[in-house]
Tab-separated table of C-alpha atoms in Angstrom:
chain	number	residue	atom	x	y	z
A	1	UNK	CA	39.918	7.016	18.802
A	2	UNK	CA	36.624	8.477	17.565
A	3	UNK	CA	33.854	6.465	20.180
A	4	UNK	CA	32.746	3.069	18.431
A	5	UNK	CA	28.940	4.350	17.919
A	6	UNK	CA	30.399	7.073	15.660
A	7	UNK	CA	32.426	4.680	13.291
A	8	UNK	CA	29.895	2.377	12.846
A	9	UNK	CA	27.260	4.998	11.864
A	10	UNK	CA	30.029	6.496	9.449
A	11	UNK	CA	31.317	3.109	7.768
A	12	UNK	CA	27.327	2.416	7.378
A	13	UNK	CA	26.777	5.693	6.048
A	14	UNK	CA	29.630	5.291	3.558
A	15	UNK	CA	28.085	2.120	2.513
A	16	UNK	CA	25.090	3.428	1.745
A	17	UNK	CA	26.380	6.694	-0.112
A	18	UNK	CA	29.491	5.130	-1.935
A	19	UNK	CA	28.191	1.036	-2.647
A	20	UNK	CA	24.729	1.784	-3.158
A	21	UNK	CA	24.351	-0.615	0.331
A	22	UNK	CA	21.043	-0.928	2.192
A	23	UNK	CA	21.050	0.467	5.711
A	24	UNK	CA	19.941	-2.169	7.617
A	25	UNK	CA	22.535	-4.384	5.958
A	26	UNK	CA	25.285	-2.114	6.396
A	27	UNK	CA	24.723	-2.275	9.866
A	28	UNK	CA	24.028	-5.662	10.641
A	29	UNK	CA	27.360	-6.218	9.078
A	30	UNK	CA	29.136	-3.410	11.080
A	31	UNK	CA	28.113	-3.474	14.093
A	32	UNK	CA	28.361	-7.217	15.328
A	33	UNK	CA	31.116	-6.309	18.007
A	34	UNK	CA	29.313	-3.562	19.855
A	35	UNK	CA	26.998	-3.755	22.460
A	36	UNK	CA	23.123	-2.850	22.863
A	37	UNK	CA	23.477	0.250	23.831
A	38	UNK	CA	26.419	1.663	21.507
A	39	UNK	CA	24.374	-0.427	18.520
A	40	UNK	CA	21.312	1.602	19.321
A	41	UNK	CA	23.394	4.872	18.869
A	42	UNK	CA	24.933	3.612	15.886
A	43	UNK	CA	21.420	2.371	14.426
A	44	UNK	CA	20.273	6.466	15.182
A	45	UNK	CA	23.171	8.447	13.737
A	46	UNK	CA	23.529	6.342	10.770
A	47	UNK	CA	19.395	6.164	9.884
A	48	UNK	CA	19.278	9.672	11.109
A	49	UNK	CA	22.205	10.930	8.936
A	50	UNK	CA	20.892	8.891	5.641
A	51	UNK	CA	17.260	10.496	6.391
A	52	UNK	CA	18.386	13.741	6.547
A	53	UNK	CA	20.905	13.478	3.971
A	54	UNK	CA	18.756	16.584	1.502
A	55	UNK	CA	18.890	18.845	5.027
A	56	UNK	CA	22.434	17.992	5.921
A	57	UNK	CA	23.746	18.654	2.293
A	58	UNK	CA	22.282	22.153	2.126
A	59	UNK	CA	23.408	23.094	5.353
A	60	UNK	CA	26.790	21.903	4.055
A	61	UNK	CA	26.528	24.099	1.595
A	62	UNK	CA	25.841	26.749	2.920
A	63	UNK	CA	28.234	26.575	5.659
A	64	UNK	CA	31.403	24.588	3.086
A	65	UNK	CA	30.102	27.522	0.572
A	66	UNK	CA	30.644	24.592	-1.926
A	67	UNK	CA	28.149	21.607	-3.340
A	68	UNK	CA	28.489	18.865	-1.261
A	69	UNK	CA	29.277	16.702	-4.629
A	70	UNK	CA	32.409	18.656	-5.394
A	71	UNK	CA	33.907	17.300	-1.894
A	72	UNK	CA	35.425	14.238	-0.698
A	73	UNK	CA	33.390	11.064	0.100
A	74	UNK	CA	35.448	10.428	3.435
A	75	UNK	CA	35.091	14.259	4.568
A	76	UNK	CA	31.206	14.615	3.257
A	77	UNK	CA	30.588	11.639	4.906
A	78	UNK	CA	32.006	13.036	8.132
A	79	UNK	CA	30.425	16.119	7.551
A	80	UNK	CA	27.152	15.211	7.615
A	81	UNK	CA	27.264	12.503	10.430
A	82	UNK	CA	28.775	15.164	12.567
A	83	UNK	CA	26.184	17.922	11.635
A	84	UNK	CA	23.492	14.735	11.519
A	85	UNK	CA	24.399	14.834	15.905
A	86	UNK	CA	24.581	18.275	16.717
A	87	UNK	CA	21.906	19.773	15.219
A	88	UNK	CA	19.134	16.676	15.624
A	89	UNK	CA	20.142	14.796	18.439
A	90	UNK	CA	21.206	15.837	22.346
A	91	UNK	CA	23.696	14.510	24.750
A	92	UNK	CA	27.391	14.475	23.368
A	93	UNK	CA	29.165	17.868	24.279
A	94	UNK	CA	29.778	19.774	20.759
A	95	UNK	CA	33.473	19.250	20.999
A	96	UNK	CA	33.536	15.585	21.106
A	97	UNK	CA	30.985	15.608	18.067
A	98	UNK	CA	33.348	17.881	16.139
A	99	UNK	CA	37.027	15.834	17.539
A	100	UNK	CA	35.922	12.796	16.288
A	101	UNK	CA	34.113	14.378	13.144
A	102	UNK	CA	37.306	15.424	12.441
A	103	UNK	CA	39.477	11.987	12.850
A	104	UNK	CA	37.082	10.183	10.993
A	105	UNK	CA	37.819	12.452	8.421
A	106	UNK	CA	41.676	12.052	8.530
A	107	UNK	CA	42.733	10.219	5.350
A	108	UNK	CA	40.478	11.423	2.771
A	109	UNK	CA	41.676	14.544	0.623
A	110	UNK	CA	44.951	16.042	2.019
A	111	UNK	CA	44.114	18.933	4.221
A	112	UNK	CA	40.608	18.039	4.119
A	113	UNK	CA	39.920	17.315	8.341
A	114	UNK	CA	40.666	21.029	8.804
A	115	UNK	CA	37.814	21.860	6.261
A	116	UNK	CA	35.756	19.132	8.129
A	117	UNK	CA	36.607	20.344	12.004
A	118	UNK	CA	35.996	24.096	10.354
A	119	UNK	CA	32.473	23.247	9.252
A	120	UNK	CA	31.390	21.521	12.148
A	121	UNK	CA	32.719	24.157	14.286
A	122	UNK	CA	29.862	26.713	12.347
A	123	UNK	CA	27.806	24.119	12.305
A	124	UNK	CA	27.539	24.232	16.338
A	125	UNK	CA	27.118	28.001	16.153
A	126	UNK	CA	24.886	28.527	12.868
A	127	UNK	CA	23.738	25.130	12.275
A	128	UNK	CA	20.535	25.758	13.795
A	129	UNK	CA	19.823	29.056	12.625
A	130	UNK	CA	20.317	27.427	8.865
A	131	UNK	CA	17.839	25.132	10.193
A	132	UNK	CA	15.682	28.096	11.568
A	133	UNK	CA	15.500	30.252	8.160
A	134	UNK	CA	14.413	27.093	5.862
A	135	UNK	CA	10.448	27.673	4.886
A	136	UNK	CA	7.929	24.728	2.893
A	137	UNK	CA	5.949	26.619	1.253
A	138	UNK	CA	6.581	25.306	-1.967
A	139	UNK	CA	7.063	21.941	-2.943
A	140	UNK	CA	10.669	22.303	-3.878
A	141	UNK	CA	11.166	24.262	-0.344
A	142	UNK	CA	9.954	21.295	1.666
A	143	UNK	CA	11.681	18.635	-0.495
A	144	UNK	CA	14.634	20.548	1.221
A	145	UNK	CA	13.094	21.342	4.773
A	146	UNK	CA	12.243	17.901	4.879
A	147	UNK	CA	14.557	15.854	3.068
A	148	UNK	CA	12.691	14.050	0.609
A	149	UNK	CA	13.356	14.225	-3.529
A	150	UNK	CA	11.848	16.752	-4.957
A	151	UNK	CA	9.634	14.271	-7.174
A	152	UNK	CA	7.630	12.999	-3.851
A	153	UNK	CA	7.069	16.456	-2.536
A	154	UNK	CA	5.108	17.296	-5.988
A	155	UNK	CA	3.765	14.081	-5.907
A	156	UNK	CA	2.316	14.185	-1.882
A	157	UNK	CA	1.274	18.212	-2.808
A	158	UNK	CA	-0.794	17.413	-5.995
A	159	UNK	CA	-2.230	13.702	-3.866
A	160	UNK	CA	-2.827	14.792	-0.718
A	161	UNK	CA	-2.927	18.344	-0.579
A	162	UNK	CA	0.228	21.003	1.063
A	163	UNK	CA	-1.244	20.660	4.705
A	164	UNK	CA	-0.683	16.801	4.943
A	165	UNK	CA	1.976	16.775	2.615
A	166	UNK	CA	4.752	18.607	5.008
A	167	UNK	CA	2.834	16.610	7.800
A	168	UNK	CA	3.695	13.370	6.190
A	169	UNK	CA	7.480	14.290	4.765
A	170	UNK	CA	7.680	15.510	8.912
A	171	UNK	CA	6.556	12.814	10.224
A	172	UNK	CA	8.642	10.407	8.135
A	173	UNK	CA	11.975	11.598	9.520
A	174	UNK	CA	10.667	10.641	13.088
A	175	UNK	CA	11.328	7.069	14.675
A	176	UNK	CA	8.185	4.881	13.371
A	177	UNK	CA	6.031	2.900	15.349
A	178	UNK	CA	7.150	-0.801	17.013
A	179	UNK	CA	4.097	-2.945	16.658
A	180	UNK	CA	3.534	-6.528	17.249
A	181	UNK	CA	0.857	-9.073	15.906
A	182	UNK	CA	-0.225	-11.465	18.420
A	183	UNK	CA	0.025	-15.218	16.942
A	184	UNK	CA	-4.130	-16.341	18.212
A	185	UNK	CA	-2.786	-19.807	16.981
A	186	UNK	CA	-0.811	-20.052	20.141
A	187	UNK	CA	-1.875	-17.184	22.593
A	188	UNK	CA	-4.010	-14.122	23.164
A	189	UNK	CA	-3.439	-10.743	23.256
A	190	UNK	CA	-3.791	-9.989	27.215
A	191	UNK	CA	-1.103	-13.002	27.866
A	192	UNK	CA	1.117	-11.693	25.446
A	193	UNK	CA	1.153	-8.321	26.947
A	194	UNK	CA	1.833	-9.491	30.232
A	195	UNK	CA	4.690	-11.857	29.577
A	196	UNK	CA	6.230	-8.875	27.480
A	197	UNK	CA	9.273	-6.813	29.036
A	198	UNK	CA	7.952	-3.521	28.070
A	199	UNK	CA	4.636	-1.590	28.566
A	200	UNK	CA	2.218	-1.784	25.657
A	201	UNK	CA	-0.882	-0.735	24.513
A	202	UNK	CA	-3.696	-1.669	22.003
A	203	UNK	CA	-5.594	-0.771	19.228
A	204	UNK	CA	-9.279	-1.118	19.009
A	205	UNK	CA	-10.163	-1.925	15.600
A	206	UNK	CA	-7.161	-4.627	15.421
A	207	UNK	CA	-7.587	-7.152	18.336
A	208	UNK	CA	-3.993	-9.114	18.139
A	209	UNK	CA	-2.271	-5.804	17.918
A	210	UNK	CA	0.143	-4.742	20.781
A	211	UNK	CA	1.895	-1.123	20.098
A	212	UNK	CA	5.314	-1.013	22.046
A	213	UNK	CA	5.865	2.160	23.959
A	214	UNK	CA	9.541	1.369	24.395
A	215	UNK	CA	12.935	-0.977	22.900
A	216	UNK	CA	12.233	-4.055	23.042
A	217	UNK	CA	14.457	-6.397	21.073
A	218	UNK	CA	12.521	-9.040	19.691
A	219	UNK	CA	14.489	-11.618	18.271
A	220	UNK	CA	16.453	-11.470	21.965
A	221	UNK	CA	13.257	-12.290	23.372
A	222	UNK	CA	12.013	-16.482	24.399
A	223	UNK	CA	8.704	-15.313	22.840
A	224	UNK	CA	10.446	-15.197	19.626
A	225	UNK	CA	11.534	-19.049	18.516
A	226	UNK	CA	8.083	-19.811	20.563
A	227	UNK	CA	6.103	-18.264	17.535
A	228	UNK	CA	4.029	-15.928	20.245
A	229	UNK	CA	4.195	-12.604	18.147
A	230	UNK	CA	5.478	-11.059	14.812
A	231	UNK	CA	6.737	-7.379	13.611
A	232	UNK	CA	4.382	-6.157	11.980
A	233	UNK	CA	2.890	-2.945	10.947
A	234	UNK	CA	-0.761	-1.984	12.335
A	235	UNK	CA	-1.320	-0.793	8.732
A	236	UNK	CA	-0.514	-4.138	7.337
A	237	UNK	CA	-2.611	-5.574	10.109
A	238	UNK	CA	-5.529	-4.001	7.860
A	239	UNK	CA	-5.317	-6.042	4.961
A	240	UNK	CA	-5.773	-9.662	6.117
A	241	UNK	CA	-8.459	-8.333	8.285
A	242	UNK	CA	-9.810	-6.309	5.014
A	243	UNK	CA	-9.571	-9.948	2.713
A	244	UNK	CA	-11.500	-11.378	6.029
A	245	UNK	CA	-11.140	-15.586	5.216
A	246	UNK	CA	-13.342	-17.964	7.142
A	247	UNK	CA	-12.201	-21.106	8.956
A	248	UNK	CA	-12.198	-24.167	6.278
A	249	UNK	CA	-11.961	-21.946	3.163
A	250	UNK	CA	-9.098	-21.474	0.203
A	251	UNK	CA	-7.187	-18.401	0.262
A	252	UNK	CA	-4.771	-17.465	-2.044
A	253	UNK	CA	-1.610	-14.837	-1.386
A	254	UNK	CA	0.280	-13.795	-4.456
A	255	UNK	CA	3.999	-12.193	-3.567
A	256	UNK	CA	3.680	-13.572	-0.227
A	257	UNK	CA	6.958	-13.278	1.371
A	258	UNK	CA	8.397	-12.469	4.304
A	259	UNK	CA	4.765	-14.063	5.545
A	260	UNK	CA	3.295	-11.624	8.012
A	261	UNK	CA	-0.057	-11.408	6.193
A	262	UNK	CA	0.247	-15.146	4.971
A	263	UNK	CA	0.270	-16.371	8.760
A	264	UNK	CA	-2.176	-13.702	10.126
A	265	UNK	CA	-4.614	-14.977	7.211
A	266	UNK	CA	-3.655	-18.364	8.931
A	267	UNK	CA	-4.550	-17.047	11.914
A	268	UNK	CA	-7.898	-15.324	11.248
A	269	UNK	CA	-9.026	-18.910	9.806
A	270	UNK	CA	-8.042	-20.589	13.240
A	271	UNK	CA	-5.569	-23.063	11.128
A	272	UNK	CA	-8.406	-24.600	9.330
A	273	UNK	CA	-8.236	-24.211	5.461
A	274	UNK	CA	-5.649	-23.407	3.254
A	275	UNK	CA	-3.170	-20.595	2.461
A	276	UNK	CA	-1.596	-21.353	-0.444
A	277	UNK	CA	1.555	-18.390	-0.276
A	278	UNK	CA	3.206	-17.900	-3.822
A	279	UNK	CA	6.773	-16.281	-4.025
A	280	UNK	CA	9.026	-16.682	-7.179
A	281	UNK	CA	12.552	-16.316	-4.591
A	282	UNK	CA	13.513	-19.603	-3.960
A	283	UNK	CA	15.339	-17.856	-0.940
A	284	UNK	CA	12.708	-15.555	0.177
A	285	UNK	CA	10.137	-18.306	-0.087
A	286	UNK	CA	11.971	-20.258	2.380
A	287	UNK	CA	12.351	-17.751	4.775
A	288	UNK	CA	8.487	-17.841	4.556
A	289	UNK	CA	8.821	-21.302	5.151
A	290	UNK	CA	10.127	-20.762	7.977
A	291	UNK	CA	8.105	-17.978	9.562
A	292	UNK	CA	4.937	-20.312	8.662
A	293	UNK	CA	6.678	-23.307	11.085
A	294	UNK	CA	7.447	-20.612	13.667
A	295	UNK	CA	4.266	-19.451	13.951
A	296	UNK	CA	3.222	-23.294	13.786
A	297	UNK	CA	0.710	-21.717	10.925
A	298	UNK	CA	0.403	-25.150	9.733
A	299	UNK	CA	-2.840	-24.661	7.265
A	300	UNK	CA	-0.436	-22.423	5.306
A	301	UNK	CA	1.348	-24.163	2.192
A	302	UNK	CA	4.008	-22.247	0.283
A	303	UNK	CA	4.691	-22.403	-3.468
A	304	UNK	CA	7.901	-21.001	-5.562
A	305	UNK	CA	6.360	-19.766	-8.531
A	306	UNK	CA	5.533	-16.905	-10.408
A	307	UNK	CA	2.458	-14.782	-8.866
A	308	UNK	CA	1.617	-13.112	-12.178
A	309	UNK	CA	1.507	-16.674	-14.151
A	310	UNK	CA	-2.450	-17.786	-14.306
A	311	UNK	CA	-2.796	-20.705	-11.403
A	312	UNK	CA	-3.274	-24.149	-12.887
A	313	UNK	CA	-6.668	-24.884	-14.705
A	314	UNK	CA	-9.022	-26.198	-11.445
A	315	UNK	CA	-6.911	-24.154	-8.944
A	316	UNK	CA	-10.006	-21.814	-7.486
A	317	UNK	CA	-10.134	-20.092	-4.456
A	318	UNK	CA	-12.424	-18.494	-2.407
A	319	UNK	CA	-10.224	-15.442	-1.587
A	320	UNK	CA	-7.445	-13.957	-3.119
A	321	UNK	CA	-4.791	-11.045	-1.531
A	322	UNK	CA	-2.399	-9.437	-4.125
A	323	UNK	CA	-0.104	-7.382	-1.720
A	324	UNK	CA	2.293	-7.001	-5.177
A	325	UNK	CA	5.981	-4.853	-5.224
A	326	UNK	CA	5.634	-1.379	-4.619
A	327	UNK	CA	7.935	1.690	-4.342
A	328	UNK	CA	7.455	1.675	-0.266
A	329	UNK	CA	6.296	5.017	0.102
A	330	UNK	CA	4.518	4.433	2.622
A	331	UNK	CA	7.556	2.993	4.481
A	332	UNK	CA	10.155	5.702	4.469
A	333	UNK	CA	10.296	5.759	8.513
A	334	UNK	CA	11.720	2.519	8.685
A	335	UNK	CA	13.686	2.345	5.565
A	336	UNK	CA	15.860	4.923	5.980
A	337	UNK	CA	17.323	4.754	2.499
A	338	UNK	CA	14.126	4.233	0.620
A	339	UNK	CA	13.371	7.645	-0.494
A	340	UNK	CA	16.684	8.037	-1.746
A	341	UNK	CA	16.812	4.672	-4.191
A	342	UNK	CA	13.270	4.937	-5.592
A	343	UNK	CA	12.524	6.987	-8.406
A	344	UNK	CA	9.602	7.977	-10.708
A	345	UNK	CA	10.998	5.819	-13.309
A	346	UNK	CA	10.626	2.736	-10.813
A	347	UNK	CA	7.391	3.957	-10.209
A	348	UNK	CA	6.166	3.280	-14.092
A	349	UNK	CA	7.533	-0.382	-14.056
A	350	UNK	CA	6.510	-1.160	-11.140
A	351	UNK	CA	2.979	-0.421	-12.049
A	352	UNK	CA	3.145	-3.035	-14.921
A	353	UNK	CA	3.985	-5.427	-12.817
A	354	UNK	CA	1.259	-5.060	-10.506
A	355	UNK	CA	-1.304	-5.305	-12.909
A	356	UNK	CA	-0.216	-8.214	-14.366
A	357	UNK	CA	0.003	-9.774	-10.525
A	358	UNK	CA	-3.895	-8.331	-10.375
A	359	UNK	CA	-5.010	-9.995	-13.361
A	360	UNK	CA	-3.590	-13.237	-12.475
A	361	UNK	CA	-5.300	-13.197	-8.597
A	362	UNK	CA	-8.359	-12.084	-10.288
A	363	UNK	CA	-8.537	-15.190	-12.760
A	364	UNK	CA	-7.658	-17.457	-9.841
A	365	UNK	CA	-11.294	-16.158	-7.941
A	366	UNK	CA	-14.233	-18.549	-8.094
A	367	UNK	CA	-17.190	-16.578	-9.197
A	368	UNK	CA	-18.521	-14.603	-5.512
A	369	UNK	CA	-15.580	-14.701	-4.254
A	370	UNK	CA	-12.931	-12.018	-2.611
A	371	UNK	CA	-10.351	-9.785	-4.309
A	372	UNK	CA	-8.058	-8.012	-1.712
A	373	UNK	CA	-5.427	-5.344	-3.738
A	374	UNK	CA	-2.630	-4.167	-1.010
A	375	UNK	CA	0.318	-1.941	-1.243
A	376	UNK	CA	2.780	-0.178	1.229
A	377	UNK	CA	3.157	3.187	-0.821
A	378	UNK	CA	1.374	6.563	-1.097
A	379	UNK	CA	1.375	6.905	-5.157
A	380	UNK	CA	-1.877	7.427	-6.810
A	381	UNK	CA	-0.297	5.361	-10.106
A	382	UNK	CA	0.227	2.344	-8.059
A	383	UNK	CA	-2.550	2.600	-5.776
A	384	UNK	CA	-6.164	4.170	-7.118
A	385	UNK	CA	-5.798	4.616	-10.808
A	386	UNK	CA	-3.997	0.975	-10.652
A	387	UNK	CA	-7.939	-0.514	-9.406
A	388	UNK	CA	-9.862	2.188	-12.198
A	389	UNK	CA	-7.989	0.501	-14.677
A	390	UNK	CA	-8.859	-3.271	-13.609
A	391	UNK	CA	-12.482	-2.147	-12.765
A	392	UNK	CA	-12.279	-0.675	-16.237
A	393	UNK	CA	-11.008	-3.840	-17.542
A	394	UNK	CA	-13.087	-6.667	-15.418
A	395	UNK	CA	-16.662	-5.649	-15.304
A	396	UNK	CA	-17.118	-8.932	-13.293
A	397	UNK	CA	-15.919	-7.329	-10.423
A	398	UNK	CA	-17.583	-4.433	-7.989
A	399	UNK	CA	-15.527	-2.387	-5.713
A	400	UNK	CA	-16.294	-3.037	-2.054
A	401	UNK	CA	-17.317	0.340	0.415
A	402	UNK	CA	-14.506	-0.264	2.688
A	403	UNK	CA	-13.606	2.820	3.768
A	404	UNK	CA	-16.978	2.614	6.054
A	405	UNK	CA	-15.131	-0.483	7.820
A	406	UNK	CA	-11.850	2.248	9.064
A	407	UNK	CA	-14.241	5.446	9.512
A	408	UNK	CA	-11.527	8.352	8.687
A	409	UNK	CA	-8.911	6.211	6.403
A	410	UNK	CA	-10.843	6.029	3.585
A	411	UNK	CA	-9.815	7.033	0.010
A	412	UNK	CA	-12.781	7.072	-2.160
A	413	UNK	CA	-14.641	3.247	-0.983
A	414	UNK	CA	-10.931	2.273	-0.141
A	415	UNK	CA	-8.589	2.633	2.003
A	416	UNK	CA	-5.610	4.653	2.714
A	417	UNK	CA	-3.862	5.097	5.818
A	418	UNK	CA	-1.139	8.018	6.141
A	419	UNK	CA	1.838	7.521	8.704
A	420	UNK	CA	1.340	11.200	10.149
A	421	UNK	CA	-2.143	10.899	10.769
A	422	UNK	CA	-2.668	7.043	11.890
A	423	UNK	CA	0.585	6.412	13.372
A	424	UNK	CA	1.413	3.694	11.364
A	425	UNK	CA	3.090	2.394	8.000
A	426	UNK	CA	1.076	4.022	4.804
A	427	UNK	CA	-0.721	0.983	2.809
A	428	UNK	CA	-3.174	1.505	0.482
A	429	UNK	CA	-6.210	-1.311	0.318
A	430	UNK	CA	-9.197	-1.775	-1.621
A	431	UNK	CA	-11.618	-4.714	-1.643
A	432	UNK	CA	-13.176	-6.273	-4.804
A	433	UNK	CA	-16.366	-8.781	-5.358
A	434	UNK	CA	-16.089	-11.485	-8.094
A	435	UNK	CA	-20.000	-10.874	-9.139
């Protein structure tokens, strides 16, 4: 029998490719009956594989010498989890890669585990050399070299320039960073890191951050139902800090679930005041619910409703964050399928949307007060031109200098930090004055 790591990566890879499933599901759902250690290899062949899938599927082509999409789902499948281990990861002797390539394989077309064991047989030979001859100088070149769509390579290369676009498509096939927010309403950052099983270190503009430097499951941890920490990105660290609420004052948070920046707002305010944390998913808002109690973020109250409805007349607050739906592109290292579900045609609703979440956070602002715009994507339509178009629209409003808070993130007076070059998730914020 092909080792257990193998056919859990390849029934979550099979998920994902054949019933449109999300990664993470996929394997939560597979891999209940394996162990920590043969879950973490599972976790790394099948986010690996579904990364890579652009690289893998050329490489298959060239060495099938057919399109991937004129073979078998079973034996492509196989194919490029098998190609997915020799050529990116180390460890396994070739063979066993290839013999249990080649059994998962048994069943789809007839004949079609010899094509499979041939394949990955030139793949252990060749593979690399493919690998070798593939060039980015183009757009369309590193879409492949780097296995993004093409769409996001233009899209990085006209936004950000060649140089950090390959960076960025690089460094989003590489493991992204483990970070934890301290919970001040219960400890501090030193204690934390001490009590923690695994070395850490900090970041000096973001005092509760703690940056893991190795595995560390969290919800396995007694510091988890204690409410001592939370997952969260350094990047979305930024924006609570950006929206900066004061003990005793009225902050509002439109499209607030899961609930890390609702209960780091909490946080920041010392649990006096209010957060009042909208989400329209009845489900999703209790699981905020939840994460508020957890965190015992008590001055946080959460309301299922729509964030891009005007707040009842009298409802004023003194800050607002709108952190609305985005296309993630900032995310793609830890959402392995992201880049492969999102397209530009997403992109264009999704910007609707926002605005209408904008204009409704913007109404809710007493006059003086602060306007916080957040998103975790790297798309100049969702991001920049979305705030031109509100400035445009709501002279009432001044765009803060914020990029002089995060000296070398800035994008224009906001922000914008890039995974490659800051280590982190990429979020785009910008700061706004009711005047």
């Amino acid at each position: 029998m092909p080792a257990k790591a193998r056919v859990c990566a390849y029934a979550v890879l099979r998920r994902v490719c054949e019933d449109g499933a999300y990664a993470d599901r996929a394997l939560r759902a597979e891999a209940k009956e394996l162990d920590g250690r043969d879950r973490a290899l599972a976790m790394h062949l099948a986010y690996g594989t579904v990364q890579r899938m652009g690289t893998l599927d050329h490489v298959i082509e060239r060495l099938a010498e057919r399109p991937p999409d004129q073979l078998d789902a079973r034996l492509l499948a196989a194919l490029r989890l098998g190609l997915y281990e020799l050529l990116y990861l180390s460890g396994a002797p070739d063979h066993a890669v290839v013999a249990d390539g080649v059994e998962l394989a048994k069943g789809g077309a007839r004949g079609g585990h010899g094509l499979v064991n041939a394949v990955l047989r030139r793949g252990a030979r060749e593979g690399a050399a493919v690998l070798d001859g593939l060039s980015d100088q183009t757009p369309a070149q590193a879409a492949v070299k780097h296995s993004h769509p093409d769409w996001i390579a233009r899209l990085w290369w006209e936004q950000l320039g060649a140089s950090d676009a390959r960076a960025l498509m690089d460094y989003d096939n590489e493991p992204g960073e483990v970070a934890l927010r301290v919970n001040t309403l219960l400890t501090d950052t030193a204690t934390l890191a001490g009590e923690l099983p695994v070395a850490t270190h900090p970041d000096p503009d973001l005092p509760e951050a703690l940056v893991l430097e190795g595995p560390f499951d969290a919800h396995e941890s007694p510091l988890w139902p204690a409410g001592a920490f939370l997952a969260q990105s350094r990047a979305a660290m930024h924006v609570a800090r950006a929206l900066d609420p004061r003990p005793g004052e009225r902050v509002l948070d439109l499209c607030a679930a899961p609930g890390g920046k609702s209960t780091h707002l909490a946080a920041l305010m010392e649990g006096e005041g209010e957060v009042v944390a909208v989400e329209r998913n009845p489900r999703r808002a209790g699981a905020l619910t939840r994460t508020a109690e957890r965190l015992q973020a008590s001055n946080v109250r959460v309301e299922v409703a729509d964030a891009a409805e005007e707040r009842p007349e009298g409802a004023v607050f003194d800050r607002v964050l709108v952190d609305p739906p985005c296309s993630g592109l900032g995310t793609l290292q830890v959402r392995a399928d992201l880049r492969w579900r999102v397209t530009p045609e997403h992109v264009r609703e999704m910007t609707g949307a926002q605005a209408q979440v904008l204009a409704a956070g913007a109404a809710a602002l007493r006059p003086g007060g602060v306007l916080v715009y957040s998103t975790c994507t790297i798309s100049p339509a969702e991001n920049e031109r979305q705030i031109t178009s509100f400035l445009n629209s709501n002279p009432d409003f001044a765009l803060d200098d914020l990029a002089s808070e995060l000296p070398g993130r800035g994008w224009g007076q906001s922000v914008l930090t890039l995974p490659h070059r800051d280590r982190t998730a990429g979020f785009f914020i910008a700061r706004m004055r009711k005047t």
